[in-house]
């Protein structure tokens, strides 16, 4: 888990750290938006997404967690309600620690506190960039930017790079503020221009330059 990488037993001396493991079924909800729980979770296996359900029932996807990622720290730190729901996209396993234990780590382990702060700053930057894209980019540009960023995150930004377990067109649409039909149209256009090749749960980058030129 990246949050604990490089830390030693000495860093946790005198700190009790209870934890539990939870197994989730596909589409099982770990917690709802506005939930009052305070636990912090770490993804050990499978796929989880964080999303928001609007009043009219639309899904807005904010992120898909990578293995080892932690989440839920906002409610643990400010004692507020959950701002998003977290849902399993596949069978998944999470490690859970109580919010009080997480706050104790935050208070007493400087290296961990610095990493948490860096993670929160990175999230603010990402949300700022996303807001700018939603207000200034066309759907075509948003799809291309999303795929480009996904390739960077998966270390696959090269000709022949493969994004395995790729999100569905509906998931991409819910992430970039569009609809599935428009995303499908844009993806087909990118394929015709030689930027990508798609298959079930798989996107292959044929020419990242063509993708980058879109935005």
Short mmCIF file of C-alpha atoms in Angstrom, two decimals:
data_model
loop_
_atom_site.label_atom_id
_atom_site.label_comp_id
_atom_site.label_asym_id
_atom_site.label_seq_id
_atom_site.Cartn_x
_atom_site.Cartn_y
_atom_site.Cartn_z
CA UNK A 1 0.00 0.00 0.00
CA UNK A 2 1.64 3.27 -1.14
CA UNK A 3 0.60 5.17 1.97
CA UNK A 4 2.75 2.90 4.16
CA UNK A 5 5.61 2.22 1.75
CA UNK A 6 9.03 2.54 3.38
CA UNK A 7 7.70 2.94 6.92
CA UNK A 8 9.04 0.61 9.62
CA UNK A 9 7.81 -0.92 12.85
CA UNK A 10 9.54 1.92 14.69
CA UNK A 11 7.31 4.48 12.98
CA UNK A 12 4.26 2.78 14.51
CA UNK A 13 5.70 2.20 18.00
CA UNK A 14 3.00 2.49 20.65
CA UNK A 15 0.17 2.87 18.12
CA UNK A 16 -2.59 0.28 18.19
CA UNK A 17 -3.83 -0.33 14.67
CA UNK A 18 -6.93 -2.57 14.53
CA UNK A 19 -8.08 -3.62 11.08
CA UNK A 20 -10.57 -5.89 9.37
CA UNK A 21 -10.93 -7.29 5.86
CA UNK A 22 -14.15 -7.13 3.86
CA UNK A 23 -15.03 -9.01 0.68
CA UNK A 24 -17.47 -7.33 -1.69
CA UNK A 25 -19.61 -8.79 -4.46
CA UNK A 26 -19.93 -7.07 -7.84
CA UNK A 27 -22.09 -3.93 -7.51
CA UNK A 28 -22.14 -4.17 -3.73
CA UNK A 29 -22.04 -0.75 -2.07
CA UNK A 30 -19.27 -0.27 0.50
CA UNK A 31 -20.79 2.99 1.72
CA UNK A 32 -23.34 5.52 0.45
CA UNK A 33 -22.98 9.25 -0.09
CA UNK A 34 -24.03 11.10 3.06
CA UNK A 35 -23.14 7.98 5.09
CA UNK A 36 -22.01 8.80 8.63
CA UNK A 37 -19.27 6.13 8.86
CA UNK A 38 -15.68 7.24 9.55
CA UNK A 39 -13.62 4.18 8.55
CA UNK A 40 -10.71 4.44 6.11
CA UNK A 41 -10.34 1.70 3.50
CA UNK A 42 -7.53 0.27 1.36
CA UNK A 43 -8.21 -1.63 -1.85
CA UNK A 44 -6.47 -5.02 -1.76
CA UNK A 45 -8.04 -6.64 -4.84
CA UNK A 46 -10.70 -6.05 -7.46
CA UNK A 47 -12.16 -2.82 -8.81
CA UNK A 48 -13.95 -0.06 -6.91
CA UNK A 49 -15.37 3.22 -8.17
CA UNK A 50 -16.37 6.37 -6.30
CA UNK A 51 -19.54 7.97 -7.65
CA UNK A 52 -22.32 10.42 -6.94
CA UNK A 53 -26.00 9.77 -7.62
CA UNK A 54 -27.89 12.90 -8.64
CA UNK A 55 -31.47 13.58 -7.57
CA UNK A 56 -32.73 12.36 -10.96
CA UNK A 57 -30.81 9.07 -10.68
CA UNK A 58 -27.81 9.82 -12.93
CA UNK A 59 -24.39 8.47 -11.97
CA UNK A 60 -21.37 10.77 -11.96
CA UNK A 61 -18.16 8.76 -11.58
CA UNK A 62 -15.32 10.58 -9.86
CA UNK A 63 -12.60 7.95 -9.76
CA UNK A 64 -11.69 4.31 -10.14
CA UNK A 65 -9.31 3.21 -7.38
CA UNK A 66 -5.99 1.51 -8.09
CA UNK A 67 -4.84 -1.46 -6.03
CA UNK A 68 -3.38 -0.25 -2.74
CA UNK A 69 -5.22 3.08 -2.84
CA UNK A 70 -6.75 4.41 0.36
CA UNK A 71 -10.04 6.29 0.54
CA UNK A 72 -12.52 7.57 3.09
CA UNK A 73 -9.98 9.80 4.82
CA UNK A 74 -12.03 12.99 4.38
CA UNK A 75 -14.82 11.78 6.70
CA UNK A 76 -12.23 10.39 9.12
CA UNK A 77 -10.44 13.73 9.34
CA UNK A 78 -13.33 16.23 9.40
CA UNK A 79 -16.02 13.98 10.95
CA UNK A 80 -18.39 14.95 8.14
CA UNK A 81 -20.66 12.74 6.07
CA UNK A 82 -19.45 10.85 3.01
CA UNK A 83 -19.41 13.03 -0.08
CA UNK A 84 -19.48 10.09 -2.51
CA UNK A 85 -20.60 6.46 -2.62
CA UNK A 86 -18.09 3.65 -3.23
CA UNK A 87 -19.28 0.65 -5.26
CA UNK A 88 -17.57 -2.60 -6.27
CA UNK A 89 -17.31 -3.11 -10.03
CA UNK A 90 -16.08 -6.66 -9.52
CA UNK A 91 -15.40 -8.96 -6.61
CA UNK A 92 -13.15 -6.93 -4.34
CA UNK A 93 -11.37 -7.05 -1.00
CA UNK A 94 -10.74 -4.02 1.20
CA UNK A 95 -8.77 -3.57 4.40
CA UNK A 96 -10.51 -1.27 6.85
CA UNK A 97 -9.20 0.69 9.83
CA UNK A 98 -11.35 2.81 12.18
CA UNK A 99 -11.35 6.56 11.66
CA UNK A 100 -9.99 7.12 15.19
CA UNK A 101 -6.98 4.89 14.44
CA UNK A 102 -6.39 6.75 11.16
CA UNK A 103 -6.42 10.10 12.97
CA UNK A 104 -3.93 8.73 15.49
CA UNK A 105 -1.62 7.77 12.63
CA UNK A 106 -2.10 11.22 11.11
CA UNK A 107 -1.15 12.88 14.41
CA UNK A 108 1.82 10.69 15.32
CA UNK A 109 3.51 9.58 12.07
CA UNK A 110 4.93 12.66 10.28
CA UNK A 111 5.86 10.82 7.07
CA UNK A 112 2.34 9.45 6.75
CA UNK A 113 0.80 12.85 7.53
CA UNK A 114 2.88 14.41 4.73
CA UNK A 115 1.76 11.74 2.24
CA UNK A 116 -1.89 12.26 3.15
CA UNK A 117 -1.49 16.03 2.67
CA UNK A 118 0.18 15.48 -0.70
CA UNK A 119 -2.63 13.16 -1.75
CA UNK A 120 -5.28 15.72 -0.84
CA UNK A 121 -3.46 18.45 -2.75
CA UNK A 122 -3.18 16.17 -5.80
CA UNK A 123 -6.91 15.52 -5.59
CA UNK A 124 -7.67 19.25 -5.56
CA UNK A 125 -5.47 19.75 -8.63
CA UNK A 126 -7.20 16.87 -10.42
CA UNK A 127 -10.66 18.22 -9.63
CA UNK A 128 -9.62 21.71 -10.78
CA UNK A 129 -8.36 20.31 -14.09
CA UNK A 130 -11.51 18.24 -14.50
CA UNK A 131 -13.73 21.25 -13.87
CA UNK A 132 -11.87 23.21 -16.54
CA UNK A 133 -12.30 20.34 -19.00
CA UNK A 134 -16.03 20.13 -18.34
CA UNK A 135 -16.46 23.86 -18.98
CA UNK A 136 -14.06 24.35 -21.90
CA UNK A 137 -13.57 21.01 -23.73
CA UNK A 138 -15.85 19.41 -26.29
CA UNK A 139 -16.97 15.80 -25.72
CA UNK A 140 -14.35 14.65 -28.24
CA UNK A 141 -11.63 16.46 -26.32
CA UNK A 142 -12.88 15.12 -22.99
CA UNK A 143 -12.84 11.51 -24.22
CA UNK A 144 -9.34 11.89 -25.67
CA UNK A 145 -8.07 13.57 -22.50
CA UNK A 146 -9.63 10.85 -20.35
CA UNK A 147 -8.03 8.05 -22.37
CA UNK A 148 -4.68 9.84 -22.37
CA UNK A 149 -4.79 10.24 -18.59
CA UNK A 150 -5.87 6.63 -18.12
CA UNK A 151 -2.91 5.47 -20.21
CA UNK A 152 -0.55 7.61 -18.13
CA UNK A 153 -1.99 6.22 -14.88
CA UNK A 154 -1.56 2.63 -16.14
CA UNK A 155 1.96 3.34 -17.49
CA UNK A 156 0.76 2.41 -20.99
CA UNK A 157 1.26 5.70 -22.85
CA UNK A 158 3.05 4.31 -25.90
CA UNK A 159 2.24 2.78 -29.25
CA UNK A 160 1.07 -0.74 -28.44
CA UNK A 161 0.20 0.13 -24.84
CA UNK A 162 -2.84 -1.76 -23.56
CA UNK A 163 -5.37 -0.57 -21.01
CA UNK A 164 -6.72 -3.81 -19.58
CA UNK A 165 -9.96 -3.96 -17.60
CA UNK A 166 -10.89 -0.73 -19.36
CA UNK A 167 -14.01 1.18 -18.30
CA UNK A 168 -17.17 0.77 -20.32
CA UNK A 169 -18.48 3.54 -22.56
CA UNK A 170 -21.18 4.18 -19.96
CA UNK A 171 -18.54 4.57 -17.24
CA UNK A 172 -16.50 6.95 -19.38
CA UNK A 173 -19.63 8.98 -20.07
CA UNK A 174 -20.47 9.15 -16.36
CA UNK A 175 -16.92 10.35 -15.66
CA UNK A 176 -16.68 13.09 -18.29
CA UNK A 177 -20.24 14.38 -18.14
CA UNK A 178 -21.62 12.99 -21.39
CA UNK A 179 -23.76 10.05 -22.52
CA UNK A 180 -22.92 6.54 -23.69
CA UNK A 181 -24.04 7.09 -27.27
CA UNK A 182 -21.81 10.13 -27.74
CA UNK A 183 -18.83 8.39 -26.16
CA UNK A 184 -19.33 5.37 -28.44
CA UNK A 185 -19.39 7.68 -31.46
CA UNK A 186 -16.17 9.41 -30.38
CA UNK A 187 -14.42 6.10 -29.65
CA UNK A 188 -15.35 4.83 -33.11
CA UNK A 189 -13.94 8.01 -34.63
CA UNK A 190 -10.66 7.61 -32.73
CA UNK A 191 -10.43 4.02 -33.96
CA UNK A 192 -11.00 5.12 -37.58
CA UNK A 193 -8.22 7.70 -37.24
CA UNK A 194 -5.81 5.05 -36.00
CA UNK A 195 -5.50 6.31 -32.44
CA UNK A 196 -6.91 3.27 -30.64
CA UNK A 197 -8.22 -0.26 -31.12
CA UNK A 198 -10.93 -1.51 -28.77
CA UNK A 199 -12.17 -4.89 -27.63
CA UNK A 200 -14.13 -6.12 -24.62
CA UNK A 201 -12.63 -4.48 -21.50
CA UNK A 202 -9.51 -3.61 -23.52
CA UNK A 203 -8.22 -0.45 -25.22
CA UNK A 204 -4.99 -0.59 -27.23
CA UNK A 205 -3.16 2.63 -28.02
CA UNK A 206 -2.02 2.54 -31.64
CA UNK A 207 -0.81 6.15 -31.94
CA UNK A 208 -0.81 8.32 -28.77
CA UNK A 209 0.10 11.38 -30.88
CA UNK A 210 -3.25 11.20 -32.67
CA UNK A 211 -4.98 10.94 -29.28
CA UNK A 212 -3.05 13.91 -27.85
CA UNK A 213 -3.80 16.03 -30.92
CA UNK A 214 -7.50 15.88 -30.03
CA UNK A 215 -6.99 18.16 -27.03
#
